[in-house]
PDB file of C-alpha atoms in Angstrom:
ATOM      1  CA  MET A   1     -47.966  34.097  52.924  1.00 49.00           C
ATOM      2  CA  SER A   2     -44.442  35.245  53.691  1.00 50.00           C
ATOM      3  CA  LYS A   3     -42.157  36.800  51.046  1.00 54.00           C
ATOM      4  CA  PRO A   4     -39.466  34.600  49.559  1.00 60.00           C
ATOM      5  CA  GLY A   5     -36.282  34.635  51.608  1.00 68.00           C
ATOM      6  CA  ARG A   6     -37.995  35.245  54.918  1.00 84.00           C
ATOM      7  CA  LEU A   7     -37.059  32.645  57.566  1.00 93.00           C
ATOM      8  CA  THR A   8     -39.043  32.161  60.686  1.00 95.00           C
ATOM      9  CA  ILE A   9     -38.161  29.970  63.630  1.00 96.00           C
ATOM     10  CA  ASP A  10     -40.565  29.328  66.471  1.00 96.00           C
ATOM     11  CA  ALA A  11     -40.769  27.062  69.470  1.00 96.00           C
ATOM     12  CA  SER A  12     -43.889  24.938  69.485  1.00 96.00           C
ATOM     13  CA  GLY A  13     -45.303  22.757  72.302  1.00 95.00           C
ATOM     14  CA  GLU A  14     -42.808  21.162  74.667  1.00 96.00           C
ATOM     15  CA  ARG A  15     -40.369  19.674  72.259  1.00 97.00           C
ATOM     16  CA  GLU A  16     -40.620  21.221  68.756  1.00 98.00           C
ATOM     17  CA  ILE A  17     -39.037  23.906  66.640  1.00 98.00           C
ATOM     18  CA  VAL A  18     -41.001  25.076  63.517  1.00 98.00           C
ATOM     19  CA  VAL A  19     -39.016  26.580  60.709  1.00 97.00           C
ATOM     20  CA  THR A  20     -40.724  28.297  57.700  1.00 97.00           C
ATOM     21  CA  ARG A  21     -39.208  29.568  54.549  1.00 97.00           C
ATOM     22  CA  VAL A  22     -40.728  30.584  51.177  1.00 96.00           C
ATOM     23  CA  PHE A  23     -38.911  29.853  47.948  1.00 96.00           C
ATOM     24  CA  ASP A  24     -39.535  31.479  44.591  1.00 95.00           C
ATOM     25  CA  ALA A  25     -39.736  28.167  42.735  1.00 96.00           C
ATOM     26  CA  PRO A  26     -42.259  25.351  42.052  1.00 96.00           C
ATOM     27  CA  ARG A  27     -42.734  22.738  44.783  1.00 97.00           C
ATOM     28  CA  GLU A  28     -41.500  19.795  42.725  1.00 97.00           C
ATOM     29  CA  LEU A  29     -38.225  21.634  42.032  1.00 97.00           C
ATOM     30  CA  VAL A  30     -37.755  22.442  45.743  1.00 97.00           C
ATOM     31  CA  PHE A  31     -38.563  18.918  46.772  1.00 98.00           C
ATOM     32  CA  ASP A  32     -35.972  17.583  44.301  1.00 97.00           C
ATOM     33  CA  ALA A  33     -33.352  19.931  45.565  1.00 97.00           C
ATOM     34  CA  LEU A  34     -33.977  18.717  49.121  1.00 97.00           C
ATOM     35  CA  THR A  35     -34.004  14.999  48.286  1.00 97.00           C
ATOM     36  CA  ARG A  36     -31.747  14.236  45.282  1.00 97.00           C
ATOM     37  CA  PRO A  37     -28.095  13.798  46.126  1.00 97.00           C
ATOM     38  CA  ASP A  38     -26.909  15.147  42.611  1.00 96.00           C
ATOM     39  CA  LEU A  39     -28.758  18.430  43.501  1.00 97.00           C
ATOM     40  CA  LEU A  40     -27.971  18.502  47.157  1.00 96.00           C
ATOM     41  CA  ARG A  41     -24.259  18.374  46.361  1.00 95.00           C
ATOM     42  CA  ARG A  42     -24.587  21.641  44.340  1.00 95.00           C
ATOM     43  CA  TRP A  43     -25.872  23.782  47.314  1.00 96.00           C
ATOM     44  CA  PHE A  44     -25.968  21.900  50.677  1.00 95.00           C
ATOM     45  CA  THR A  45     -22.274  22.561  51.261  1.00 92.00           C
ATOM     46  CA  GLY A  46     -22.296  24.089  54.690  1.00 84.00           C
ATOM     47  CA  PRO A  47     -20.395  27.288  55.715  1.00 84.00           C
ATOM     48  CA  ASP A  48     -17.891  28.917  53.342  1.00 87.00           C
ATOM     49  CA  GLY A  49     -14.752  26.680  53.127  1.00 91.00           C
ATOM     50  CA  TRP A  50     -16.780  23.450  53.579  1.00 91.00           C
ATOM     51  CA  THR A  51     -17.833  20.766  51.056  1.00 92.00           C
ATOM     52  CA  LEU A  52     -20.381  18.036  51.126  1.00 94.00           C
ATOM     53  CA  SER A  53     -18.026  14.980  50.854  1.00 94.00           C
ATOM     54  CA  VAL A  54     -20.703  12.349  51.372  1.00 97.00           C
ATOM     55  CA  CYS A  55     -24.360  12.681  50.226  1.00 97.00           C
ATOM     56  CA  GLU A  56     -26.554   9.639  50.185  1.00 97.00           C
ATOM     57  CA  PHE A  57     -30.377   9.521  50.157  1.00 97.00           C
ATOM     58  CA  GLU A  58     -32.640   6.507  49.618  1.00 96.00           C
ATOM     59  CA  PRO A  59     -36.020   8.005  48.658  1.00 96.00           C
ATOM     60  CA  ARG A  60     -38.300   5.554  50.241  1.00 97.00           C
ATOM     61  CA  VAL A  61     -39.855   4.655  53.652  1.00 98.00           C
ATOM     62  CA  GLY A  62     -37.228   2.712  55.562  1.00 98.00           C
ATOM     63  CA  GLY A  63     -34.445   4.159  53.394  1.00 98.00           C
ATOM     64  CA  ALA A  64     -31.367   5.764  54.929  1.00 98.00           C
ATOM     65  CA  TYR A  65     -29.670   9.045  54.301  1.00 98.00           C
ATOM     66  CA  ARG A  66     -26.228  10.232  55.231  1.00 98.00           C
ATOM     67  CA  ASN A  67     -24.407  13.605  54.901  1.00 97.00           C
ATOM     68  CA  VAL A  68     -20.762  14.375  55.766  1.00 97.00           C
ATOM     69  CA  TRP A  69     -19.486  17.895  55.538  1.00 94.00           C
ATOM     70  CA  ARG A  70     -15.668  18.534  55.316  1.00 95.00           C
ATOM     71  CA  GLN A  71     -13.805  21.703  56.269  1.00 94.00           C
ATOM     72  CA  GLU A  72     -11.214  22.087  53.525  1.00 93.00           C
ATOM     73  CA  SER A  73      -8.672  24.043  55.602  1.00 95.00           C
ATOM     74  CA  ASP A  74      -8.103  21.259  58.188  1.00 96.00           C
ATOM     75  CA  GLY A  75     -10.012  18.205  56.978  1.00 93.00           C
ATOM     76  CA  PHE A  76     -12.319  18.188  59.991  1.00 94.00           C
ATOM     77  CA  GLU A  77     -15.583  16.301  59.156  1.00 95.00           C
ATOM     78  CA  MET A  78     -19.003  16.546  60.629  1.00 93.00           C
ATOM     79  CA  GLY A  79     -21.485  13.831  59.746  1.00 95.00           C
ATOM     80  CA  MET A  80     -25.153  13.113  60.314  1.00 96.00           C
ATOM     81  CA  GLY A  81     -27.866  10.663  59.032  1.00 97.00           C
ATOM     82  CA  GLY A  82     -30.985   8.907  59.751  1.00 98.00           C
ATOM     83  CA  ILE A  83     -33.872   6.787  58.490  1.00 98.00           C
ATOM     84  CA  ILE A  84     -36.715   7.944  56.322  1.00 98.00           C
ATOM     85  CA  ARG A  85     -40.137   7.395  58.062  1.00 98.00           C
ATOM     86  CA  GLU A  86     -42.340   9.046  55.415  1.00 98.00           C
ATOM     87  CA  PHE A  87     -41.708   9.953  51.795  1.00 98.00           C
ATOM     88  CA  VAL A  88     -44.539  11.501  49.821  1.00 98.00           C
ATOM     89  CA  ARG A  89     -43.292  13.151  46.674  1.00 97.00           C
ATOM     90  CA  PRO A  90     -43.486  16.244  46.386  1.00 97.00           C
ATOM     91  CA  GLU A  91     -45.107  17.171  49.653  1.00 97.00           C
ATOM     92  CA  ARG A  92     -43.489  15.544  52.639  1.00 98.00           C
ATOM     93  CA  VAL A  93     -40.357  13.829  54.057  1.00 98.00           C
ATOM     94  CA  VAL A  94     -40.169  12.718  57.600  1.00 98.00           C
ATOM     95  CA  ALA A  95     -36.807  11.358  58.914  1.00 98.00           C
ATOM     96  CA  THR A  96     -34.834  10.750  62.041  1.00 98.00           C
ATOM     97  CA  GLU A  97     -31.677  12.908  62.533  1.00 96.00           C
ATOM     98  CA  LYS A  98     -28.600  12.055  64.576  1.00 96.00           C
ATOM     99  CA  TYR A  99     -25.125  13.671  64.394  1.00 93.00           C
ATOM    100  CA  ASP A 100     -21.964  11.689  64.584  1.00 95.00           C
ATOM    101  CA  GLN A 101     -20.437  14.180  67.033  1.00 91.00           C
ATOM    102  CA  ALA A 102     -23.677  14.510  69.035  1.00 85.00           C
ATOM    103  CA  TRP A 103     -24.046  18.041  70.308  1.00 84.00           C
ATOM    104  CA  TYR A 104     -27.537  17.354  71.721  1.00 86.00           C
ATOM    105  CA  ALA A 105     -28.917  14.286  73.524  1.00 84.00           C
ATOM    106  CA  GLY A 106     -30.801  11.565  71.540  1.00 89.00           C
ATOM    107  CA  GLU A 107     -32.078  11.913  68.016  1.00 94.00           C
ATOM    108  CA  ALA A 108     -34.532  14.374  66.432  1.00 97.00           C
ATOM    109  CA  VAL A 109     -37.359  13.707  64.055  1.00 98.00           C
ATOM    110  CA  THR A 110     -37.573  16.220  61.178  1.00 98.00           C
ATOM    111  CA  LYS A 111     -40.653  16.671  59.100  1.00 98.00           C
ATOM    112  CA  GLN A 112     -40.377  18.714  55.879  1.00 98.00           C
ATOM    113  CA  GLU A 113     -43.719  19.756  54.325  1.00 98.00           C
ATOM    114  CA  LEU A 114     -43.926  21.636  51.056  1.00 98.00           C
ATOM    115  CA  SER A 115     -47.027  23.459  49.782  1.00 98.00           C
ATOM    116  CA  GLU A 116     -47.216  25.610  46.613  1.00 95.00           C
ATOM    117  CA  ARG A 117     -48.991  28.959  46.334  1.00 91.00           C
ATOM    118  CA  GLY A 118     -48.852  31.129  43.225  1.00 90.00           C
ATOM    119  CA  GLY A 119     -45.668  29.443  41.952  1.00 89.00           C
ATOM    120  CA  LYS A 120     -43.925  29.836  45.258  1.00 95.00           C
ATOM    121  CA  THR A 121     -43.142  27.058  47.649  1.00 97.00           C
ATOM    122  CA  VAL A 122     -43.635  27.215  51.392  1.00 97.00           C
ATOM    123  CA  LEU A 123     -41.323  24.842  53.228  1.00 98.00           C
ATOM    124  CA  THR A 124     -42.486  24.076  56.825  1.00 98.00           C
ATOM    125  CA  MET A 125     -39.905  22.091  58.744  1.00 98.00           C
ATOM    126  CA  THR A 126     -40.929  20.776  62.211  1.00 98.00           C
ATOM    127  CA  LEU A 127     -38.030  19.396  64.300  1.00 98.00           C
ATOM    128  CA  ARG A 128     -39.061  17.280  67.287  1.00 98.00           C
ATOM    129  CA  TYR A 129     -36.469  16.609  70.085  1.00 97.00           C
ATOM    130  CA  GLU A 130     -36.455  14.168  72.934  1.00 96.00           C
ATOM    131  CA  SER A 131     -36.958  16.768  75.573  1.00 96.00           C
ATOM    132  CA  ARG A 132     -37.693  20.436  76.128  1.00 96.00           C
ATOM    133  CA  GLU A 133     -34.147  20.886  77.414  1.00 96.00           C
ATOM    134  CA  VAL A 134     -32.705  19.667  74.130  1.00 95.00           C
ATOM    135  CA  ARG A 135     -35.112  21.774  72.138  1.00 96.00           C
ATOM    136  CA  ASP A 136     -34.122  24.872  74.123  1.00 96.00           C
ATOM    137  CA  LEU A 137     -30.387  24.086  73.613  1.00 94.00           C
ATOM    138  CA  VAL A 138     -30.908  23.864  69.854  1.00 94.00           C
ATOM    139  CA  LEU A 139     -32.764  27.206  69.955  1.00 94.00           C
ATOM    140  CA  LYS A 140     -29.776  28.822  71.612  1.00 94.00           C
ATOM    141  CA  SER A 141     -27.286  27.464  69.070  1.00 91.00           C
ATOM    142  CA  PRO A 142     -26.384  29.318  65.835  1.00 89.00           C
ATOM    143  CA  MET A 143     -29.109  27.377  64.108  1.00 88.00           C
ATOM    144  CA  GLU A 144     -30.910  30.420  62.639  1.00 90.00           C
ATOM    145  CA  GLY A 145     -27.708  31.744  61.044  1.00 89.00           C
ATOM    146  CA  GLY A 146     -26.823  28.380  59.537  1.00 87.00           C
ATOM    147  CA  LEU A 147     -30.316  27.796  58.202  1.00 92.00           C
ATOM    148  CA  SER A 148     -30.475  31.301  56.756  1.00 92.00           C
ATOM    149  CA  VAL A 149     -27.138  30.724  54.815  1.00 91.00           C
ATOM    150  CA  GLY A 150     -28.149  27.302  53.625  1.00 93.00           C
ATOM    151  CA  PHE A 151     -31.646  28.432  52.504  1.00 95.00           C
ATOM    152  CA  ASP A 152     -30.180  31.493  50.777  1.00 94.00           C
ATOM    153  CA  ARG A 153     -27.892  29.074  48.890  1.00 95.00           C
ATOM    154  CA  LEU A 154     -30.816  26.905  47.969  1.00 96.00           C
ATOM    155  CA  GLU A 155     -32.772  29.953  46.675  1.00 96.00           C
ATOM    156  CA  ASP A 156     -29.842  30.972  44.521  1.00 95.00           C
ATOM    157  CA  PHE A 157     -29.488  27.471  43.212  1.00 96.00           C
ATOM    158  CA  LEU A 158     -33.109  27.147  42.469  1.00 96.00           C
ATOM    159  CA  ALA A 159     -32.953  30.386  40.398  1.00 95.00           C
ATOM    160  CA  THR A 160     -30.406  28.674  38.084  1.00 95.00           C
ATOM    161  CA  LEU A 161     -32.867  25.793  37.402  1.00 89.00           C
ATOM    162  CA  HIS A 162     -35.949  27.585  36.251  1.00 73.00           C
TER     163      HIS A 162
END
């Protein structure tokens, strides 16, 4: 098992990216932080200078979610959302993902799976895109840096809860 804080990103198959991160917190707590709007608002804020102005999540199959980040300096907003396809507390969420300002073609399907080992939670996130070209475009984006910052914020937030 990886140490807490270590992020791995790997291409898989023709259209997938697999992201893995270990958190030093129980699985139920990590699951709640990923799915409860009251908790998401406290850490899922985007880069420095941004806020999460809209955060909605219906925790059920067929439910919708929506996030809008706002850059405080100029008011620019970036939104995304989708539909929940699977919701199994505290082990798995599968949902579609589409950005308002689409920077890649089509929509993605994101599967977040959580397992607990020795009081630590392993998050495995599999992102499936509509084509290999889209997947490769996402891999070339600043995705790794953004995920690292976000997951570091989540780790710090989780430390305040237990």
